[in-house]
PDB file of C-alpha atoms in Angstrom:
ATOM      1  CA  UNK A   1     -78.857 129.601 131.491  1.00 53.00           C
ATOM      2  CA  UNK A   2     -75.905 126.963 131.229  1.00 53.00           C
ATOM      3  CA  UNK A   3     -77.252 123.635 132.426  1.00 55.00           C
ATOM      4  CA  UNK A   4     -74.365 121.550 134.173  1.00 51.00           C
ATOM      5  CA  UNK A   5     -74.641 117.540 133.644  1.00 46.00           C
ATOM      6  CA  UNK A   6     -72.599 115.513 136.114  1.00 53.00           C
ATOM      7  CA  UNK A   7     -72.334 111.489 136.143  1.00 49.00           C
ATOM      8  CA  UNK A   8     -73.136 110.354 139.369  1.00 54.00           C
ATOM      9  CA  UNK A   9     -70.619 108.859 141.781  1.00 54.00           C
ATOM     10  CA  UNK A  10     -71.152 105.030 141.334  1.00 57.00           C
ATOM     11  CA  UNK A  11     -71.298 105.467 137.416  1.00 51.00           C
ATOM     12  CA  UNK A  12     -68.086 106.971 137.717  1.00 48.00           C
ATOM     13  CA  UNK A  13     -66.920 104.442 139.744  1.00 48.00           C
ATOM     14  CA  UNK A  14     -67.924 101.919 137.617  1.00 50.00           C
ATOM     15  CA  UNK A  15     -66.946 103.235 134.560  1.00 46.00           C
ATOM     16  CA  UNK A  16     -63.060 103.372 136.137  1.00 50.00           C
ATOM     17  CA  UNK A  17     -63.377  99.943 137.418  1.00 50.00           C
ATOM     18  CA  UNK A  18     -64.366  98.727 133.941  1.00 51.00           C
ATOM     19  CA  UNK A  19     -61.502 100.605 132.642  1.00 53.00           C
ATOM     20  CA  UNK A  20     -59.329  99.452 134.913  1.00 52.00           C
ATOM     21  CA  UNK A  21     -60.217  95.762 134.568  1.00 52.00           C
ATOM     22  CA  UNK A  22     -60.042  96.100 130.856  1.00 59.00           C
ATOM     23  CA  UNK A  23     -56.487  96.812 130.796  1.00 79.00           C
ATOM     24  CA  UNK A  24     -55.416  93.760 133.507  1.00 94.00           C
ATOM     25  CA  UNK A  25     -53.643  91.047 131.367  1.00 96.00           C
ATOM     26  CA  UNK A  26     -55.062  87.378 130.700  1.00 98.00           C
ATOM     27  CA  UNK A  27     -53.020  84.766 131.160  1.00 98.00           C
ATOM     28  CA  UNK A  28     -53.017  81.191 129.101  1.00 98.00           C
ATOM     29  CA  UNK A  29     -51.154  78.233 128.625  1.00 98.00           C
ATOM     30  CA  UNK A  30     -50.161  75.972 125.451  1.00 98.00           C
ATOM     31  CA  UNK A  31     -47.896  73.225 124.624  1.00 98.00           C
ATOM     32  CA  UNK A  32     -45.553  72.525 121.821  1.00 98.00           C
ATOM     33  CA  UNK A  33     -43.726  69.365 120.823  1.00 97.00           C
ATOM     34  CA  UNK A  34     -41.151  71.485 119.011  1.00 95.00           C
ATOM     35  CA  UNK A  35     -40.416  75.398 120.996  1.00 95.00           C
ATOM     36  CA  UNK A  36     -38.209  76.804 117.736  1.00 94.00           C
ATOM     37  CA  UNK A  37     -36.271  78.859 120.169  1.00 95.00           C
ATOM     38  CA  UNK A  38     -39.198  80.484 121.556  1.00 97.00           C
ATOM     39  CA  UNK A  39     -38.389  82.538 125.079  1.00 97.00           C
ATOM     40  CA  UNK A  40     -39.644  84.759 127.829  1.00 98.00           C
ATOM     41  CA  UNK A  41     -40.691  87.766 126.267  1.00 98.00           C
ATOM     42  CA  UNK A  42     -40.921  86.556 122.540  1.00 98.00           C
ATOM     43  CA  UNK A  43     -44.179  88.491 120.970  1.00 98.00           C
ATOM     44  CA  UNK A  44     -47.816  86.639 120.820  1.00 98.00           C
ATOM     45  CA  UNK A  45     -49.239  87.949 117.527  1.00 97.00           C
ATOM     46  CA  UNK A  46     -52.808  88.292 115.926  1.00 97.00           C
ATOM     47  CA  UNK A  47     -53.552  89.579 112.423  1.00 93.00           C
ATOM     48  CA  UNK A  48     -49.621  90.685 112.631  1.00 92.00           C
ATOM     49  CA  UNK A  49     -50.259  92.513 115.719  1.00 96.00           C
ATOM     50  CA  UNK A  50     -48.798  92.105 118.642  1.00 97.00           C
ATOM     51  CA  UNK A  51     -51.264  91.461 121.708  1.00 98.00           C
ATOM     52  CA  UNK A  52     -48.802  90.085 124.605  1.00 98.00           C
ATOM     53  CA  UNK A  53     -45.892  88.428 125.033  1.00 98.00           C
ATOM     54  CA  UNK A  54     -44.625  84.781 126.385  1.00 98.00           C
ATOM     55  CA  UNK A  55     -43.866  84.573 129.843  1.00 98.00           C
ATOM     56  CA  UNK A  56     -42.150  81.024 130.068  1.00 98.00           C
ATOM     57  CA  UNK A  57     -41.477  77.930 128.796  1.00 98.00           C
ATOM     58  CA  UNK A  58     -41.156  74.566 130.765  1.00 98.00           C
ATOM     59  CA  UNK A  59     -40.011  71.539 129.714  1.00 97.00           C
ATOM     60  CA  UNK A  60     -42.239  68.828 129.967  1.00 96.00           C
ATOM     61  CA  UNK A  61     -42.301  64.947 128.979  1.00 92.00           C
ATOM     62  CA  UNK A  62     -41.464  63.476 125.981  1.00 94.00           C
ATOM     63  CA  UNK A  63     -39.131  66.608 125.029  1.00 94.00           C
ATOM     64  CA  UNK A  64     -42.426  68.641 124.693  1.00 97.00           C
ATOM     65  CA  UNK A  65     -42.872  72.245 126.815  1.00 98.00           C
ATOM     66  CA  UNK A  66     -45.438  74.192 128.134  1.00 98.00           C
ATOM     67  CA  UNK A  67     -45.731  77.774 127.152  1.00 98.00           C
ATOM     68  CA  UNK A  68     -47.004  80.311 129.005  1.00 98.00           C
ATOM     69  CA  UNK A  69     -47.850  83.501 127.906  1.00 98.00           C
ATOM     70  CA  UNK A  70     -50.002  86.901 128.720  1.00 98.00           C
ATOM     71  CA  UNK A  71     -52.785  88.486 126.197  1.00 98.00           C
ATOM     72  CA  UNK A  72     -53.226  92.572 126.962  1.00 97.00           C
ATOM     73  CA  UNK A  73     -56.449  93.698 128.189  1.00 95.00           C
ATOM     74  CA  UNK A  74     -58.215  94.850 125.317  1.00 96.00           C
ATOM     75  CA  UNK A  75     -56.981  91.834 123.086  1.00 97.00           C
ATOM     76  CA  UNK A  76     -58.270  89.266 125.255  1.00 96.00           C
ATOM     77  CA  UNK A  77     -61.483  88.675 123.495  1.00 96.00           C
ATOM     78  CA  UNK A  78     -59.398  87.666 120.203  1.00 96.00           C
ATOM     79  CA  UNK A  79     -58.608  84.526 122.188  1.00 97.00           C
ATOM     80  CA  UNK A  80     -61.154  81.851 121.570  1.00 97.00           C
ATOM     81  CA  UNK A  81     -61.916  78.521 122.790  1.00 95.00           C
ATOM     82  CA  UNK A  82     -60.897  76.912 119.908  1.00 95.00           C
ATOM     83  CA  UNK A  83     -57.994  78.931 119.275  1.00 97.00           C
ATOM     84  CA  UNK A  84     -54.551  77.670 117.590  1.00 97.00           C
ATOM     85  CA  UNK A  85     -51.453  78.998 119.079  1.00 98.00           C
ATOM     86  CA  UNK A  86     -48.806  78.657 116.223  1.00 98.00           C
ATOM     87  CA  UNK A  87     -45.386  78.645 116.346  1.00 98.00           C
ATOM     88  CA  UNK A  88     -44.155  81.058 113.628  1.00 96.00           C
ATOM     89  CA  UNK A  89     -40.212  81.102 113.385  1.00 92.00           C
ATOM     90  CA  UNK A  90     -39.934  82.934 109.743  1.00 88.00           C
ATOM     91  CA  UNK A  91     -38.782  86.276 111.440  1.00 84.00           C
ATOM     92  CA  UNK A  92     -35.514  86.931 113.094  1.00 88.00           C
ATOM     93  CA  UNK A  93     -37.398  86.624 116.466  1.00 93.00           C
ATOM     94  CA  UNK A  94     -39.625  83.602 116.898  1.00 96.00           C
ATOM     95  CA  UNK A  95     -43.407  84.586 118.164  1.00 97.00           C
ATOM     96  CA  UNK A  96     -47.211  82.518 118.879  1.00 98.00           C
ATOM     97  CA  UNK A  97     -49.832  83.485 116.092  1.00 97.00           C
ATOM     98  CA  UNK A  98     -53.464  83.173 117.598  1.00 97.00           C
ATOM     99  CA  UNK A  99     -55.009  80.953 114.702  1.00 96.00           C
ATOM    100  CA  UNK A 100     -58.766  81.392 115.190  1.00 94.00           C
ATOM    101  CA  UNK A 101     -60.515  78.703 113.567  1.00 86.00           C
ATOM    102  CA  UNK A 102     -64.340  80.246 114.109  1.00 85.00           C
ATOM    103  CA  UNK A 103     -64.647  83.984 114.609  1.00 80.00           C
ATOM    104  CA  UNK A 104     -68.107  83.443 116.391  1.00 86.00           C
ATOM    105  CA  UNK A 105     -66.595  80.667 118.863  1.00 89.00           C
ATOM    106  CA  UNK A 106     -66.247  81.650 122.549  1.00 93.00           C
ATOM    107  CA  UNK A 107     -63.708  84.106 124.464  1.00 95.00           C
ATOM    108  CA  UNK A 108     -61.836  81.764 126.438  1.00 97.00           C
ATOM    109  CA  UNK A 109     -61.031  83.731 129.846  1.00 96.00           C
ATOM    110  CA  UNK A 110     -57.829  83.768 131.619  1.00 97.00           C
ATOM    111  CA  UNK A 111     -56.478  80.156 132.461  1.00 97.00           C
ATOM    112  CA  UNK A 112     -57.532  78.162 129.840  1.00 97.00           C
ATOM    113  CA  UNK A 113     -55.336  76.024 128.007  1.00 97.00           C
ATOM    114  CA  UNK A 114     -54.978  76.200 124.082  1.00 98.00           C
ATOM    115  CA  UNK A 115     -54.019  73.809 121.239  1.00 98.00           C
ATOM    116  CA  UNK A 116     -50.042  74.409 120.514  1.00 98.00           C
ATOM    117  CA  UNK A 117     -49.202  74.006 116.834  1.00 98.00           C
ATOM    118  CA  UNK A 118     -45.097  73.675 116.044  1.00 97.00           C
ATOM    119  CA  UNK A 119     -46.087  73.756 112.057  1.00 96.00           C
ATOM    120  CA  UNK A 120     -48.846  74.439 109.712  1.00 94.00           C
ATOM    121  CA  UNK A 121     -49.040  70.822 109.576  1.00 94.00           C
ATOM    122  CA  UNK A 122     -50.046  70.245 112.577  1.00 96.00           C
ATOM    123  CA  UNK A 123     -53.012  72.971 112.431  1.00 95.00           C
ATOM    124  CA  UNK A 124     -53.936  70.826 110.084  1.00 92.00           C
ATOM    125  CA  UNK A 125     -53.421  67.750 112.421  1.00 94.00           C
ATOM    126  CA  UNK A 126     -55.772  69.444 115.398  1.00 96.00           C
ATOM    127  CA  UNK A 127     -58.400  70.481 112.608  1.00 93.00           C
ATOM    128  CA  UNK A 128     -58.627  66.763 111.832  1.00 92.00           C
ATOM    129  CA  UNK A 129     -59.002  65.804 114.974  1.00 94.00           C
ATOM    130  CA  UNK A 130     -61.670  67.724 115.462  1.00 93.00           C
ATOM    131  CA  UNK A 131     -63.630  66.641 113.122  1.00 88.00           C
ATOM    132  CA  UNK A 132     -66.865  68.708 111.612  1.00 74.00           C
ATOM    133  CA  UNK A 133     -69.224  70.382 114.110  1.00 55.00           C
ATOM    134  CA  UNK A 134     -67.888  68.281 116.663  1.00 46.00           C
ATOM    135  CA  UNK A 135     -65.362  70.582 118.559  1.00 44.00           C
ATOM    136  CA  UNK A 136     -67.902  73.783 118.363  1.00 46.00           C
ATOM    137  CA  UNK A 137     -70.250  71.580 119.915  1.00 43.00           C
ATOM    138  CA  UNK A 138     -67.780  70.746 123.060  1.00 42.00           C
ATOM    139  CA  UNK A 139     -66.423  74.264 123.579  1.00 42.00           C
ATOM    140  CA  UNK A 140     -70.431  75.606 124.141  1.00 45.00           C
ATOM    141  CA  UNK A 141     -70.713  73.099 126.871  1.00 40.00           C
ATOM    142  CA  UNK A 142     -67.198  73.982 128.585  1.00 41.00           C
ATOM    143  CA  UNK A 143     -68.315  77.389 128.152  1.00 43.00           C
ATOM    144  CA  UNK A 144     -71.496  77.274 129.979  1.00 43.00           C
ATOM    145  CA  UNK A 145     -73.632  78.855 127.550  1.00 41.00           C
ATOM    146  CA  UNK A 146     -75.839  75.558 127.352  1.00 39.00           C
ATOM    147  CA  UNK A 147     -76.364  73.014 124.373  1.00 40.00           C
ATOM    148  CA  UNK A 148     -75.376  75.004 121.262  1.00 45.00           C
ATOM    149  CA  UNK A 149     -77.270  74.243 118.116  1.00 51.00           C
ATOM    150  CA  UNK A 150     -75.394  71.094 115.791  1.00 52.00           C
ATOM    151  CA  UNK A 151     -73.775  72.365 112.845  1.00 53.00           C
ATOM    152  CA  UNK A 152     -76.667  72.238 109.848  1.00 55.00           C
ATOM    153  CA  UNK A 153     -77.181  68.673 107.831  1.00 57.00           C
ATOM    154  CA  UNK A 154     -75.698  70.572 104.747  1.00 54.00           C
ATOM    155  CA  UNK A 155     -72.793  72.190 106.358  1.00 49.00           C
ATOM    156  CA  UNK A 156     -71.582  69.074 107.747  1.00 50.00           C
ATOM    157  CA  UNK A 157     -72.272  66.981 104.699  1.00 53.00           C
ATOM    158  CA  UNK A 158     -69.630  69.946 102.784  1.00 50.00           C
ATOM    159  CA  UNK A 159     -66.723  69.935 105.582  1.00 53.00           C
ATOM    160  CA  UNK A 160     -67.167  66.168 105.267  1.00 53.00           C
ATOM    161  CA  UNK A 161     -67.008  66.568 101.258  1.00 54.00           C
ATOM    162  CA  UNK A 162     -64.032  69.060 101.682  1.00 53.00           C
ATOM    163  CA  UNK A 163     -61.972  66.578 104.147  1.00 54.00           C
ATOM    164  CA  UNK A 164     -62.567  63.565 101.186  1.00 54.00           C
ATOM    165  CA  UNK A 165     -60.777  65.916  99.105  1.00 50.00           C
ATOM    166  CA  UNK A 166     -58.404  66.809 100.597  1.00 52.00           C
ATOM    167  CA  UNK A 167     -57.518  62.943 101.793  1.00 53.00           C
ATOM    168  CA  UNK A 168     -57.840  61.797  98.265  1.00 54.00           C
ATOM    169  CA  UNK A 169     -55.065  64.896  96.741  1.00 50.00           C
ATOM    170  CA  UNK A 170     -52.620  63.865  99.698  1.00 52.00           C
ATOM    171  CA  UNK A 171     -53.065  60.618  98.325  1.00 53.00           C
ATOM    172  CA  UNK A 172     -52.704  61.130  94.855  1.00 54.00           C
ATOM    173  CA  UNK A 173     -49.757  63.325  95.775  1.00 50.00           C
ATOM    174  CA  UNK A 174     -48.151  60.730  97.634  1.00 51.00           C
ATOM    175  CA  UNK A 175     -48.640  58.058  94.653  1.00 54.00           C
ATOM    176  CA  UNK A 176     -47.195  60.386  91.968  1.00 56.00           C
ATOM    177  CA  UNK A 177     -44.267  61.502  94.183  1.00 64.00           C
ATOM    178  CA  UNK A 178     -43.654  59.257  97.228  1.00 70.00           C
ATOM    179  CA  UNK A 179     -42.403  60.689 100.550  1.00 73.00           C
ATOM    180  CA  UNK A 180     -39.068  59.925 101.394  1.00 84.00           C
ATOM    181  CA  UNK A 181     -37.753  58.562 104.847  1.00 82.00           C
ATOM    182  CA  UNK A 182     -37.326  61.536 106.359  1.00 87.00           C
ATOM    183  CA  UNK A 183     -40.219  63.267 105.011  1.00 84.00           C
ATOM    184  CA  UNK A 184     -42.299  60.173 106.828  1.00 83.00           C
ATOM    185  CA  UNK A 185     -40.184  60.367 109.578  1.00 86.00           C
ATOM    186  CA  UNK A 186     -41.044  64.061 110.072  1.00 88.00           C
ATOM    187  CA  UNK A 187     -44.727  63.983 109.737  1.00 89.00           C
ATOM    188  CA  UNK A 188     -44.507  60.648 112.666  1.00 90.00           C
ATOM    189  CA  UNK A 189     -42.797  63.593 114.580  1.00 92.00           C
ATOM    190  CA  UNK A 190     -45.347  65.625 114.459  1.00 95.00           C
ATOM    191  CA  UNK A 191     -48.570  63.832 114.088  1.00 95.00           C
ATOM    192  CA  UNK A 192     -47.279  61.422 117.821  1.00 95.00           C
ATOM    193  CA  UNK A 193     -46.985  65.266 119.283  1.00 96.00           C
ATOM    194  CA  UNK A 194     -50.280  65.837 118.618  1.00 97.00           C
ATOM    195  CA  UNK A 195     -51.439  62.832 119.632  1.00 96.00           C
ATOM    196  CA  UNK A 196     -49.486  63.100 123.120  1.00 97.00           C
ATOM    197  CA  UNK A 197     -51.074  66.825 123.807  1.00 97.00           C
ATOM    198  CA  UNK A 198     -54.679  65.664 122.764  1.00 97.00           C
ATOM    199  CA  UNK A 199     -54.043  62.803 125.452  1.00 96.00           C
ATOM    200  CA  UNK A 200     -52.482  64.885 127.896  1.00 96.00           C
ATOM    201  CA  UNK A 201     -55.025  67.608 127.915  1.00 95.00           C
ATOM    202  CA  UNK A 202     -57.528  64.699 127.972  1.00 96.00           C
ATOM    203  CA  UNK A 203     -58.984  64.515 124.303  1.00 96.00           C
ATOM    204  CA  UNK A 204     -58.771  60.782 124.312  1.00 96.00           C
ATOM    205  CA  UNK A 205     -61.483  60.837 121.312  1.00 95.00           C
ATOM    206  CA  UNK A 206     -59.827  63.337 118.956  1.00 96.00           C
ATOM    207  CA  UNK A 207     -56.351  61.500 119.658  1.00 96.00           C
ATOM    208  CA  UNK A 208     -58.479  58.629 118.628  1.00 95.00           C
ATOM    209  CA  UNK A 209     -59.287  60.474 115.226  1.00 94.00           C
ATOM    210  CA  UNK A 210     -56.542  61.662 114.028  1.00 93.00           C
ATOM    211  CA  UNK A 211     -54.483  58.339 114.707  1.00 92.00           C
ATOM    212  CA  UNK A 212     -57.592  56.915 112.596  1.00 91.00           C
ATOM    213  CA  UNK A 213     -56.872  59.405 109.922  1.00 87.00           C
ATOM    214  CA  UNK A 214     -53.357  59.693 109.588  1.00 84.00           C
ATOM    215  CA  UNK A 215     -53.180  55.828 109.598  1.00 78.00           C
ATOM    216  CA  UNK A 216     -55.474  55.534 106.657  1.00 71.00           C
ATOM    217  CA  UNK A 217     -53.468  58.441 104.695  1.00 67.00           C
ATOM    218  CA  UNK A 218     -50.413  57.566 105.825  1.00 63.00           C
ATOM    219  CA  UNK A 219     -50.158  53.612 105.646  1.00 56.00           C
ATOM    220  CA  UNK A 220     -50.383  53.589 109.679  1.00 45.00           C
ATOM    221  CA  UNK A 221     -47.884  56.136 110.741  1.00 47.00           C
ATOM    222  CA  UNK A 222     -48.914  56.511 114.143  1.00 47.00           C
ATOM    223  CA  UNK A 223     -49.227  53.883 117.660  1.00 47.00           C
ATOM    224  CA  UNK A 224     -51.302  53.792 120.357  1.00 49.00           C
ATOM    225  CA  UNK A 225     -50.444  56.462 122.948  1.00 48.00           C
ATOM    226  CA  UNK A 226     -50.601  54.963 126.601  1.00 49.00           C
ATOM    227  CA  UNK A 227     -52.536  57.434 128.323  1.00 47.00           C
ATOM    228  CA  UNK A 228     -51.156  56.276 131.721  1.00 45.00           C
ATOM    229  CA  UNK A 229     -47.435  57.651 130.699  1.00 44.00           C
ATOM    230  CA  UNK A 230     -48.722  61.333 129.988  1.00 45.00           C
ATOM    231  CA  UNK A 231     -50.055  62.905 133.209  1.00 46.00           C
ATOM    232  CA  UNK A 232     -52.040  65.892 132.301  1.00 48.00           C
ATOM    233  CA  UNK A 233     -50.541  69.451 133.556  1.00 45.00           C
ATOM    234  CA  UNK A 234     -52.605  71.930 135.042  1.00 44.00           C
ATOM    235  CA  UNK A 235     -56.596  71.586 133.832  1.00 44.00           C
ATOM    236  CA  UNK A 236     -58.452  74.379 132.607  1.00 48.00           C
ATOM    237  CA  UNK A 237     -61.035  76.109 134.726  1.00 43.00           C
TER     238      UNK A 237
END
């Protein structure tokens, strides 16, 4: 005798809610000091995938924009907390790389505004001014999953180790082969945008770091940003 196994009405239900809410796109929000031509419908890539696409771009002060974009569905886990959105203008068409900085960081869910990168140099910038342990300790507050565990004594005293080393080769590489004008000028450019987002979006004490280290690598490249001329755009949720 054939036995007939049927899923009850509310698991069905359920299950096609779940699908259905699994396939509704997450929004998000970034900034960038330089756009590179970026536009409406310009691809947001992961691991050379594409997972969504920009929805607009807004001028904001200081020649910077806001950049909007959608995440599908099912690729909206792949954007975390700490998350890097990277401007990436190699390819004929100019696209946002997610940059994930800690695969076991937090989801961050629909609304929530991201570091903007214009170059690999600034990645570098935001990673700086995050300092070690520091940032993953933030996002699991802002997340709500209560205090997360500090980063282990050794593991901080290595990230420390590795950012000593790298300060000391861009230093050696700047006393072997100097930087000219516009070299310095370009790396202002970029280190004052970061600066102005981390204010703007409120990060008054990574701002404060990475003026601290770029002035100490850099012979003081950076001023004081006055908080009071960057109003902060929409906050996170």
């Amino acid at each position: 005798m054939r036995r007939t196994f049927r899923l009850g009405a509310p698991l069905v239900v359920a299950l096609l809610l779940a699908g259905c809410a699994s396939s509704q796109p997450s929004f998000y929000t970034t900034q960038l000091d330089t756009s590179g031509g970026l536009g409406p419908g310009d691809p947001i890539t992961h691991a050379s995938a594409t997972i969504g696409q920009v929805t607009s771009v807004t001028p904001i002060s200081d020649g910077d924009s806001e950049i909007a974009f959608q995440v599908e569905g099912s690729h909206a886990d792949e954007i975390h907390y700490d998350s890097i959105m990277t401007l990436n203008s190699l390819g004929a068409t100019p696209s946002l790389d997610v940059m994930n900085v800690d695969a076991m960081s937090h989801s961050a869910p629909s609304g929530t505004r991201l570091d903007g990168a214009s170059s690999m140099n600034e990645v570098q910038m935001f990673m700086t001014a995050r300092g070690p342990g520091s940032f993953a300790q933030a996002l699991g507050n802002v997340a709500g999953m209560g205090t997360q565990p500090p980063p282990s004594a050794s593991t901080v005293q290595t990230m420390q180790l590795l950012s000593q080393i790298s300060q000391q080769t861009l230093a050696t590489a700047v006393a072997v082969a100097p930087p000219t004008k516009e070299q310095l000028d370009h790396a202002k450019h970029e280190a004052l945008g970061v600066e102005r987002q981390l204010m703007r979006n409120g990060k008054i004490e990574q701002a404060e770091r990475l003026r601290a280290s770029m002035g100490s690598m850099m012979g003081g490249i950076t001023a004081p940003v006055n908080a009071t001329a960057l109003p902060p755009t929409s906050p996170n949720p």
